[in-house]
Each structure stands twice: as C-alpha cells, then as structure tokens.
Amino acid sequence: MDLAIKLVMLLLFFGVMIGIGLYCRRHATDVNGFVLGGRSVGPWLTAFAYGTSYFSAVVFVGYAGQFGWKYGIAATWAGLGNAFIGSLLAWAVLGRRTRVMTQHLDSATMPEFFGKRFSSGALKLWASVIIFIFLIPYTASLYNGLSRLFGMAFNIDYSLCVVAMAILTGIYVIAGGYMATAINDFIQGIIMIVGIIAVILAVLNTQGGFLAALEKLAAVSDPAVSSAPGVFNSFFGPDPVNLLGVVILTSLGTWGLPQMVQKFYAIKSEAAISKGTVISTAFALIVSGGCYFLGGFGRLFAGQMQFHSDGSIVGGFDSVIPTMLSGLPSFLIAVVVILVLSASMSTLSSLVLASSSTLTLDFIKGNIIKDMDEKRQVKWMRGLVVVFIAISVVIALIQYRSNVTFIAQLMGVSWGALAGAFLAPFLYGLYWKRTTKAACGVSFVFSTVVMLANIFFRPSFPALLQSPINAGAFCMIAGLVIVPVVSLVTRAPAAERLEEVFSCYERTVTVTVKDSIGDEKH
C-alpha cells in the first residue's frame, strides 16, 4: 500500500510535467519563443523559475548535508545569503538593466550579450565554450542527490531513476521550450515550498520539537572540529571563515551563472520585475533557508550513520539528509522524493536549455553553419537538449559506479568557474561604459585556469583555497578587481559604439499616473 501511494504520486507528477510541455508547443516555434518565451513571462513564473533553477538536489542533499554537518545551525547563514544576496540584490541590481540592454542588443544568451556589448566575436565564442565545459559536470551532479532517496523509498536501481528523470525532463523541454520550463518550475516550486516546511516540522518532531533539538545539538561535541562547548548551535558555528566562503559562492555566484541571469531576459515588464524581486526573495528564504536549517541538525542523527575508521561518514556527506529522513512516514517520504525530483528537474531543464541555446546560437551558428534560419536553429537546440541530457546521464552513471562522492565538489567547481569568469564582466558591462573586452577576456582566463588547476593540482594551493568552494568565491571577488583594473590600463571602447549601446537607458517612455507620480507642477 505504501509503495502504491508513492508510485501514484510520482506518476501524477510526471503526467502533469509532460502535459504542460505538450501544451506549450505553440510558444516554441521560433528562437525567441523557445529560448525566452517571447519575453512575455510574468513575475510569478519568472521568480519561481529563478528560484527552482537556483535550488536543486545539490542544495537539498549535498550542500545542506555537508555544511549542516560542518557548521551546525550556523549553516542557515548560507540560506539567508541566498535569499538576500543571491535573490533580492541580484534582482535589484541586475534585473531591470539586464532586461533593457539584452532586448536593445537583441541577445538571447549570455555569450551573445558579451559579443554584442563588446563588439567581439572572440568573447562570444569563448564564453560559449566555458559554458559548455562547466555546465556539463554541474548537470551531472543533479542526479546524484536522488540515488539514496530513491533507494530508501523504492529500493529500485539508481540507473533507472536517472534515465527516467532525464527522459521526462527532455520531453517537456524539447516540446515546450522556456515557457514549458517556466510553468513546470512554478508547479515544482510550490511542491518544494510545501515539502520543505513539512519535512522540517516532521524531522524536528522526531527530536521532541525545535527547542529540544537545539538543546541536544548544544550537547554535541567533536574535538576534531572545535573544543568550544555548544559550537554546533552557536551563531557563527565552528568555522566562520570557511562558512563565509560558502555564503559568497552560493549567493554571489548566481549573478554570473548564465542559466540564472537568462531569467531576466524573459521577464515581461517593469512591474513584473518589482513583484518578482519580492516573490523570489521569499521563495529563497523558505526553500534555501529551510534546507540549510534542516541540515544543521544532522549531527543529532549520527547514531544512525556508519563511519570509517578515520571518522568520515560512510557514503560521504550526501548520506546525511537521507538518514535524517529515513524514519519519516511513507507519505512524507513520497513528498520528499517528489520535492527533490522537482528541485532537480527544474534545474536540469534550465541548464540544458541554457547549454543548447548557447551552443547553437553562439558557437554553431555563423561559425560552423553559416546560414541558419529560425526553424533550423530551433531544431538544433532541440537536438542538443537530447545530447546534453545524454552526456550528463553517462557522467552521472560513471560517477555513481566508481563511487565518487561529494555532490558539492562538482557543483563548487562549476559554479566557481562560471561565476568567476562571467560575474564581473557582466555586471560592469551593464553599468560601466569604460569596461573593455580585454578585461573580460582576462576574467574569463583567470577563473577557468584557477578552477581547472584546483581540480588537478589542489594540494599545491594555499590551505584556504584547496576547497573548490573557497576557490570559486576567490575567483568571483578577484574578478570584481581584475575587470576595472585591466579596463583602466587597456584601450577604451569606441565612444560612438558606447553611446549606441547605452542609449537604451536614456530612451524616454510614457507611463500612466498609477505607475509614476512624476514632477509636473500645477
């Protein structure tokens, strides 16, 4: 009976996702419709699309488990950073300017923005290559959070779960493009909100409630981490410096991730940006704040875990959250599985759409195939969605078979390279006329080299930067310094071109009194 309930809920979930994909086919007949939903997506859909692309199984299973175990209840700071830096500030600083300038430049992807903003085909080409290289491992990491949860709930092979999720995601992305993704993200976002609240209440209830759980956490000690009493329920936890690195990477990183920034390209209007800012921030507070808050109580379940002789957890940190959930009722287990499926499928759809559109519009079109009409471009994008999903499935299965753990490591490298390369060039490109293409190129090279070196030569790095999380945060902050410095010592862009690019911010528009009071004197 319990298994039947879980299967019915899963089949209903999958049926709705596919149905929406087929319904949205009419919105995906040209490039603008397939990639951006016709730039007519409202605030609720855009805000939920942003939030669900932000938070996946990587956060719920990987990051929440790892950082909750390391920092205790202080890991909640990462969720607060995600809400106020990764959502609120990102929308306030990037939302409107991104929407206005990308429409003015007629750019549908981040590489296309760099190419047109800086009049550089080379920047466009290299940006697309970086996205292709580093989005693939990030995409593969999404599946890993499902393995233990599906094993716990259904006792089925992980491979079947990965293939099924990939096929179903591919169907609705290929059929309906961005609009299908946005509508499904909205539904999946609601599931995530309800699910995380229910799970937190249920898990805390197993420990006697919130206050009782806090008291138990205060009694937990780990001499290998800290000798301070009650450190795991303290305000900043046992390691505030490394916790700051987590907050920076997971919060500021969204400002430079192509699949996140692209959400601003598609938003409908000025009013939609204002509403979307509030909705997105509230979503992040509940979902991300809730995930890290839940993970902060992970050490209370150490008695149910197995440990190696060196003290490390069998199965790695990725087993922490599944262990916490294993004692929940069957119905709640089903809710959790659908919650993580929702988080993973929404992020997966966003990543493969960003990858396929970037490779088609910025690499293949004009470089490999000189003449591509609208229909041919959409066909290529749909075909590449299949290719990207297939590659990510193969990597995920190889990783699983070879017992490679740590979801957070793959995601940290990808986020660090992408956000480090693109955050500063994109931000300065929107606001500062003096930004040069040479500065953008240096930022691209610096972050990709540092993050690749972090993979292959990690022991040679300073102790603080051996963590991919800290290395990624370093790349982002370094980029914010590198771009203005290099811009000031390299040749300034042509004044005529800059005037044309930034003229979009000077254009006069007429609005009604309900939108702006104005300064007219009577």
XYZ file of C-alpha atoms in Angstrom:
522
model
C 0.000 0.000 0.000
C 2.819 2.403 0.906
C 4.602 1.694 -2.374
C 1.351 2.218 -4.298
C 0.904 5.686 -2.740
C 4.440 6.681 -3.732
C 4.033 5.391 -7.286
C 0.673 7.125 -7.797
C 2.123 10.449 -6.631
C 5.135 10.027 -8.923
C 3.035 9.129 -11.969
C 0.720 12.086 -11.344
C 3.738 14.388 -11.056
C 5.295 13.114 -14.290
C 1.977 13.276 -16.145
C 1.474 16.949 -15.265
C 5.035 17.836 -16.336
C 4.689 16.188 -19.755
C 1.190 17.582 -20.281
C 2.436 21.136 -19.747
C 5.320 20.550 -22.160
C 2.935 19.435 -24.895
C 0.548 22.319 -24.141
C 3.358 24.881 -24.573
C 4.457 23.690 -28.014
C 2.800 26.713 -29.642
C 5.142 29.051 -27.727
C 8.273 27.295 -29.002
C 8.098 27.677 -32.774
C 10.898 30.262 -33.134
C 14.143 31.127 -31.325
C 12.627 33.925 -29.228
C 9.771 31.677 -28.114
C 11.881 28.564 -27.487
C 14.676 30.335 -25.542
C 12.880 33.291 -23.907
C 9.163 32.520 -24.019
C 8.633 35.574 -26.260
C 9.978 37.869 -23.481
C 6.472 37.866 -22.028
C 6.817 35.841 -18.823
C 5.127 37.308 -15.750
C 6.576 37.864 -12.247
C 5.361 34.683 -10.564
C 6.629 32.364 -13.301
C 9.941 34.224 -13.609
C 10.530 34.358 -9.847
C 9.786 30.651 -9.418
C 11.870 29.786 -12.493
C 14.763 31.704 -10.932
C 14.319 30.043 -7.553
C 13.872 26.482 -8.780
C 16.882 26.828 -11.102
C 18.834 28.068 -8.077
C 17.982 25.268 -5.654
C 18.313 21.646 -6.727
C 19.085 18.287 -5.144
C 22.641 19.601 -4.888
C 21.470 22.089 -2.256
C 18.914 19.864 -0.518
C 21.028 16.707 -0.288
C 24.621 17.788 -0.942
C 25.109 21.275 0.476
C 22.574 21.041 3.318
C 24.064 17.755 4.467
C 27.699 18.775 4.152
C 27.518 22.268 5.580
C 24.902 21.425 8.193
C 27.261 18.733 9.489
C 30.292 21.055 9.398
C 28.770 24.253 10.781
C 25.640 23.142 12.649
C 22.735 25.566 12.834
C 25.026 28.378 11.599
C 24.699 26.829 8.112
C 21.396 28.742 7.955
C 23.521 31.814 7.107
C 24.034 30.281 3.657
C 20.269 30.209 3.135
C 19.931 33.815 4.286
C 22.742 34.804 1.927
C 20.967 33.022 -0.921
C 17.793 34.973 -0.180
C 19.212 38.477 0.312
C 22.331 38.432 -1.901
C 21.537 35.720 -4.434
C 17.898 36.749 -4.916
C 16.968 40.194 -3.550
C 20.158 42.032 -4.556
C 20.521 40.101 -7.798
C 17.046 41.155 -8.915
C 17.542 44.744 -7.737
C 20.958 45.212 -9.347
C 20.713 43.055 -12.472
C 17.019 42.533 -13.232
C 15.929 45.724 -14.937
C 19.226 46.612 -16.638
C 19.620 43.084 -17.988
C 16.104 43.077 -19.431
C 16.510 46.508 -21.066
C 20.010 46.072 -22.529
C 19.600 42.499 -23.750
C 16.441 43.442 -25.632
C 18.182 46.519 -27.055
C 21.141 44.400 -28.229
C 18.798 41.599 -29.361
C 20.765 38.997 -27.392
C 19.167 35.774 -26.189
C 22.156 34.261 -24.355
C 24.995 35.472 -22.137
C 27.733 34.849 -24.769
C 25.656 36.752 -27.308
C 25.449 39.635 -24.825
C 29.246 39.705 -24.478
C 29.684 39.544 -28.249
C 27.353 42.464 -28.953
C 28.114 44.583 -25.882
C 31.873 44.500 -26.565
C 31.744 44.029 -30.362
C 33.820 40.874 -30.036
C 33.165 37.565 -31.740
C 36.034 36.032 -29.753
C 34.386 36.821 -26.380
C 31.138 35.306 -27.613
C 32.920 32.155 -28.779
C 34.998 31.663 -25.623
C 32.041 32.340 -23.336
C 30.075 29.598 -25.113
C 32.997 27.164 -24.747
C 33.298 27.894 -20.995
C 29.552 27.358 -20.537
C 29.673 24.072 -22.446
C 32.636 22.739 -20.425
C 31.442 23.688 -16.950
C 27.661 23.242 -17.181
C 28.040 19.554 -18.039
C 29.556 18.454 -14.678
C 27.048 20.668 -12.861
C 24.230 18.981 -14.799
C 25.605 15.535 -13.954
C 25.775 16.414 -10.254
C 21.999 16.975 -10.151
C 21.217 13.280 -10.416
C 23.365 12.192 -7.507
C 21.091 13.630 -4.857
C 18.380 11.211 -5.964
C 20.305 7.962 -5.577
C 19.968 7.410 -1.822
C 16.468 8.888 -1.648
C 15.154 6.555 -4.346
C 16.945 3.614 -2.818
C 15.361 4.438 0.540
C 11.855 4.983 -0.867
C 11.541 2.391 -3.644
C 14.523 0.027 -3.485
C 14.990 0.463 -7.249
C 18.208 0.778 -9.188
C 19.639 4.288 -9.329
C 20.265 3.940 -13.083
C 16.553 3.575 -13.793
C 15.823 6.682 -11.745
C 18.434 8.755 -13.615
C 17.273 7.638 -17.062
C 13.599 8.203 -16.257
C 14.222 11.686 -14.887
C 16.358 12.607 -17.913
C 13.814 11.356 -20.452
C 10.867 13.108 -18.804
C 12.748 16.399 -18.456
C 13.874 16.150 -22.077
C 10.308 15.626 -23.304
C 8.859 18.791 -21.805
C 11.886 20.978 -22.600
C 12.053 19.812 -26.218
C 8.296 20.195 -26.684
C 7.619 23.493 -24.938
C 10.971 25.267 -24.528
C 11.291 28.066 -21.982
C 7.548 28.544 -21.409
C 7.040 24.874 -20.514
C 10.069 25.080 -18.236
C 8.728 28.218 -16.520
C 5.231 26.789 -15.906
C 6.634 23.494 -14.652
C 9.067 25.419 -12.460
C 6.124 27.207 -10.866
C 4.400 23.919 -10.013
C 7.661 22.357 -8.861
C 8.367 25.451 -6.745
C 5.075 25.096 -4.894
C 5.905 21.436 -4.222
C 9.330 22.487 -2.889
C 7.840 25.088 -0.523
C 5.194 22.744 0.898
C 7.642 19.847 1.037
C 10.460 21.605 2.881
C 8.095 23.035 5.521
C 6.500 19.613 6.101
C 9.875 17.857 6.279
C 11.375 20.348 8.758
C 8.373 20.018 11.079
C 8.442 16.212 10.843
C 12.199 15.895 11.438
C 12.180 18.285 14.416
C 9.208 16.403 15.829
C 11.313 13.225 15.910
C 13.705 15.112 18.230
C 10.993 16.410 20.549
C 10.470 19.756 18.840
C 12.625 22.769 17.948
C 13.808 23.744 21.437
C 14.553 20.163 22.421
C 16.523 19.656 19.202
C 18.552 22.808 19.917
C 19.358 21.575 23.418
C 20.515 18.225 22.033
C 22.631 19.998 19.411
C 24.273 22.097 22.139
C 25.429 18.890 23.807
C 27.107 17.571 20.640
C 30.882 17.878 20.547
C 33.555 16.989 18.013
C 37.153 17.635 19.170
C 38.361 17.284 15.582
C 36.295 20.362 14.669
C 36.269 22.535 17.795
C 36.775 22.267 21.537
C 34.238 25.027 22.253
C 31.079 23.748 24.032
C 27.777 24.112 22.178
C 29.561 25.207 18.994
C 27.069 23.483 16.649
C 24.112 25.550 17.834
C 26.089 28.799 18.046
C 25.539 31.939 15.949
C 28.563 31.573 13.638
C 29.439 27.902 14.154
C 32.909 26.358 14.470
C 34.466 27.820 11.301
C 33.121 31.275 10.324
C 35.817 31.936 7.680
C 35.006 28.883 5.559
C 31.293 29.449 6.179
C 31.738 32.914 4.643
C 33.220 31.244 1.547
C 30.094 29.092 1.251
C 27.829 32.148 1.572
C 29.766 34.060 -1.109
C 29.900 31.192 -3.611
C 26.282 30.108 -3.254
C 24.877 33.662 -3.063
C 27.003 35.977 -5.191
C 27.607 33.168 -7.668
C 24.122 33.425 -9.154
C 24.996 36.860 -10.538
C 27.300 35.243 -13.087
C 25.550 31.966 -13.895
C 24.095 32.016 -17.431
C 21.069 29.870 -16.595
C 20.147 32.274 -13.774
C 20.785 35.618 -15.475
C 18.887 34.457 -18.543
C 15.682 34.518 -16.482
C 15.874 38.332 -16.505
C 15.960 38.336 -20.324
C 12.450 36.908 -20.489
C 10.540 38.943 -17.884
C 7.530 40.830 -19.175
C 7.519 44.348 -17.688
C 8.807 46.843 -15.108
C 6.046 45.908 -12.661
C 6.888 42.240 -13.104
C 10.478 42.922 -12.001
C 9.330 44.593 -8.768
C 6.928 41.779 -7.914
C 9.408 39.130 -8.983
C 12.027 40.545 -6.608
C 9.751 40.063 -3.593
C 8.489 36.636 -4.674
C 11.974 35.318 -5.471
C 13.368 36.500 -2.124
C 10.518 34.910 -0.164
C 10.947 31.660 -2.114
C 14.682 31.569 -1.323
C 14.082 32.285 2.373
C 11.717 29.335 2.680
C 13.451 26.793 0.429
C 17.157 27.550 0.825
C 16.879 28.794 4.400
C 14.823 25.718 5.216
C 17.291 23.293 3.601
C 20.335 24.619 5.455
C 18.364 24.959 8.700
C 17.309 21.315 8.404
C 20.875 20.213 7.633
C 22.087 21.996 10.760
C 20.519 19.246 12.905
C 22.298 16.441 11.019
C 24.626 15.524 13.883
C 21.640 14.511 16.001
C 21.280 11.503 13.697
C 24.925 10.358 13.924
C 23.792 7.232 15.791
C 22.002 6.028 12.656
C 25.084 6.501 10.425
C 28.127 4.361 9.773
C 31.657 5.747 9.956
C 35.032 4.765 8.522
C 37.993 4.241 10.842
C 39.204 7.785 10.094
C 35.912 9.223 11.349
C 34.467 10.053 7.925
C 30.862 9.139 7.128
C 30.226 6.022 5.026
C 28.646 7.346 1.839
C 30.020 10.827 2.470
C 28.066 13.920 3.451
C 25.471 13.072 0.790
C 24.092 10.417 3.165
C 23.322 12.872 5.999
C 19.950 14.192 4.779
C 18.644 10.771 3.588
C 19.489 9.354 7.037
C 17.560 12.187 8.709
C 14.537 11.418 6.538
C 14.621 7.615 6.709
C 12.342 7.415 9.756
C 9.537 9.547 8.336
C 6.109 8.116 7.388
C 5.689 6.729 3.855
C 3.566 9.640 2.683
C 6.217 12.149 3.763
C 8.947 10.059 2.127
C 6.956 10.308 -1.124
C 6.677 14.076 -0.642
C 10.448 14.293 -0.143
C 11.164 12.252 -3.264
C 8.896 14.485 -5.339
C 10.418 17.564 -3.681
C 13.933 16.502 -4.708
C 12.714 15.423 -8.152
C 11.102 18.839 -8.579
C 14.265 20.625 -7.497
C 16.457 18.517 -9.771
C 14.234 18.521 -12.863
C 13.668 22.270 -12.724
C 17.400 22.957 -12.515
C 18.175 20.301 -15.139
C 15.702 21.830 -17.603
C 17.193 25.281 -17.066
C 20.762 24.028 -17.549
C 20.138 22.029 -20.730
C 18.116 24.884 -22.237
C 20.956 27.330 -21.482
C 23.565 24.905 -22.835
C 21.725 24.023 -26.048
C 20.771 27.624 -26.880
C 24.302 28.870 -26.180
C 25.997 26.207 -28.288
C 23.542 26.692 -31.162
C 23.328 30.490 -31.269
C 26.851 31.374 -30.186
C 29.054 28.561 -31.464
C 27.450 26.626 -34.321
C 25.515 29.477 -35.960
C 27.869 31.645 -38.023
C 30.970 29.573 -37.211
C 30.198 26.003 -38.292
C 26.946 26.580 -40.159
C 26.937 29.986 -41.816
C 23.289 30.132 -42.823
C 20.771 29.003 -40.183
C 17.146 30.110 -40.393
C 14.817 30.190 -37.364
C 13.407 26.694 -37.847
C 16.849 25.169 -38.257
C 18.132 26.900 -35.119
C 15.204 25.563 -33.059
C 15.801 22.046 -34.467
C 19.462 22.229 -33.478
C 18.576 23.425 -29.983
C 16.092 20.600 -29.516
C 18.661 18.093 -30.747
C 21.328 19.457 -28.420
C 18.951 19.210 -25.455
C 19.000 15.451 -26.105
C 22.794 15.441 -26.444
C 23.397 17.385 -23.231
C 20.988 15.247 -21.220
C 22.587 12.062 -22.588
C 26.116 13.225 -21.720
C 25.061 14.225 -18.205
C 23.398 10.824 -17.673
C 26.546 8.979 -18.763
C 28.751 11.086 -16.445
C 26.314 10.624 -13.544
C 26.246 6.831 -14.002
C 30.047 6.569 -14.317
C 30.435 8.688 -11.204
C 27.959 6.524 -9.307
C 29.535 3.230 -10.420
C 33.013 4.432 -9.461
C 31.752 5.505 -6.006
C 32.753 9.134 -6.411
C 31.000 11.121 -3.680
C 30.528 14.789 -2.775
C 27.852 16.439 -4.863
C 29.093 19.770 -3.555
C 32.541 19.319 -5.103
C 31.283 19.073 -8.691
C 28.901 21.950 -8.184
C 31.545 24.061 -6.461
C 33.978 23.732 -9.383
C 31.278 24.535 -11.948
C 29.838 27.483 -10.037
C 33.287 28.858 -9.282
C 34.454 28.732 -12.903
C 31.258 30.113 -14.443
C 30.502 32.804 -11.881
C 34.165 33.767 -11.560
C 34.500 34.146 -15.330
C 31.227 35.964 -16.033
C 30.056 37.836 -12.923
C 32.365 40.857 -13.123
C 32.301 41.279 -16.944
C 28.507 41.057 -16.986
C 27.952 43.391 -14.030
C 30.421 46.039 -15.205
C 29.189 45.624 -18.777
C 25.694 46.643 -17.702
C 26.775 49.660 -15.659
C 30.229 50.949 -16.677
C 30.970 52.269 -20.159
C 34.752 52.055 -19.657
C 34.692 48.231 -19.365
C 36.877 46.735 -22.113
C 36.812 43.430 -23.945
C 40.410 42.792 -22.837
C 39.282 42.957 -19.186
C 36.503 40.476 -19.908
C 38.985 38.131 -21.591
C 41.351 38.277 -18.604
C 38.454 37.486 -16.245
C 37.453 34.510 -18.402
C 41.003 33.106 -18.446
C 41.784 33.764 -14.776
C 38.787 31.939 -13.318
C 38.820 28.971 -15.680
C 42.554 28.424 -15.140
C 42.260 28.717 -11.351
C 39.321 26.301 -11.125
C 40.875 23.764 -13.518
C 44.107 23.967 -11.508
C 42.053 23.418 -8.348
C 40.875 20.109 -9.797
C 44.267 18.785 -10.880
C 46.750 20.499 -8.545
C 44.716 21.036 -5.378
C 47.485 20.144 -2.882
C 49.620 22.976 -4.331
C 47.014 25.592 -3.422
C 47.124 27.519 -0.126
C 45.182 25.660 2.556
C 42.255 28.095 2.460
C 41.848 27.761 -1.329
C 42.106 23.978 -1.566
C 38.353 23.820 -1.136
C 36.570 24.321 -4.518
C 34.028 26.411 -2.596
C 36.622 28.888 -1.370
C 38.496 28.862 -4.688
C 35.263 29.751 -6.501
C 34.483 32.557 -4.060
C 38.045 33.867 -4.534
C 37.620 33.886 -8.333
C 34.420 35.922 -8.098
C 35.914 38.532 -5.787
C 39.132 38.643 -7.834
C 37.102 39.261 -10.996
C 35.478 42.324 -9.425
C 39.004 43.754 -9.032
C 40.552 42.451 -12.260
C 37.941 43.865 -14.646
C 38.158 47.546 -13.578
C 41.964 47.443 -13.241
C 42.525 45.885 -16.672
C 39.887 48.174 -18.213
C 41.725 51.272 -16.987
C 45.056 50.165 -18.475
C 43.706 48.947 -21.837
C 42.295 50.792 -24.794
C 38.863 52.327 -24.178
C 35.942 51.213 -26.387
C 34.847 53.479 -29.240
C 32.688 56.337 -27.926
C 30.180 56.056 -30.777
C 29.541 52.388 -30.069
C 29.147 53.017 -26.337
C 26.592 55.745 -26.948
C 24.593 53.389 -29.119
C 24.783 50.522 -26.575
C 23.833 52.641 -23.559
C 21.162 54.649 -25.387
C 18.626 52.053 -24.212
C 18.848 53.544 -20.702
C 18.194 57.066 -21.965
C 15.107 56.285 -24.032
C 12.014 58.228 -22.947
C 8.843 56.264 -22.270
C 5.371 57.452 -21.313
C 3.667 55.900 -18.299
C 0.326 56.410 -16.573
C -0.011 58.252 -13.243
C -0.638 54.971 -11.401
C 2.894 53.868 -12.402
C 4.707 57.167 -11.729
C 3.577 60.355 -9.941
C 6.034 62.494 -11.911
C 7.156 66.046 -11.073
C 4.691 68.079 -13.120
C 3.736 71.362 -11.409
C 0.120 72.508 -11.286
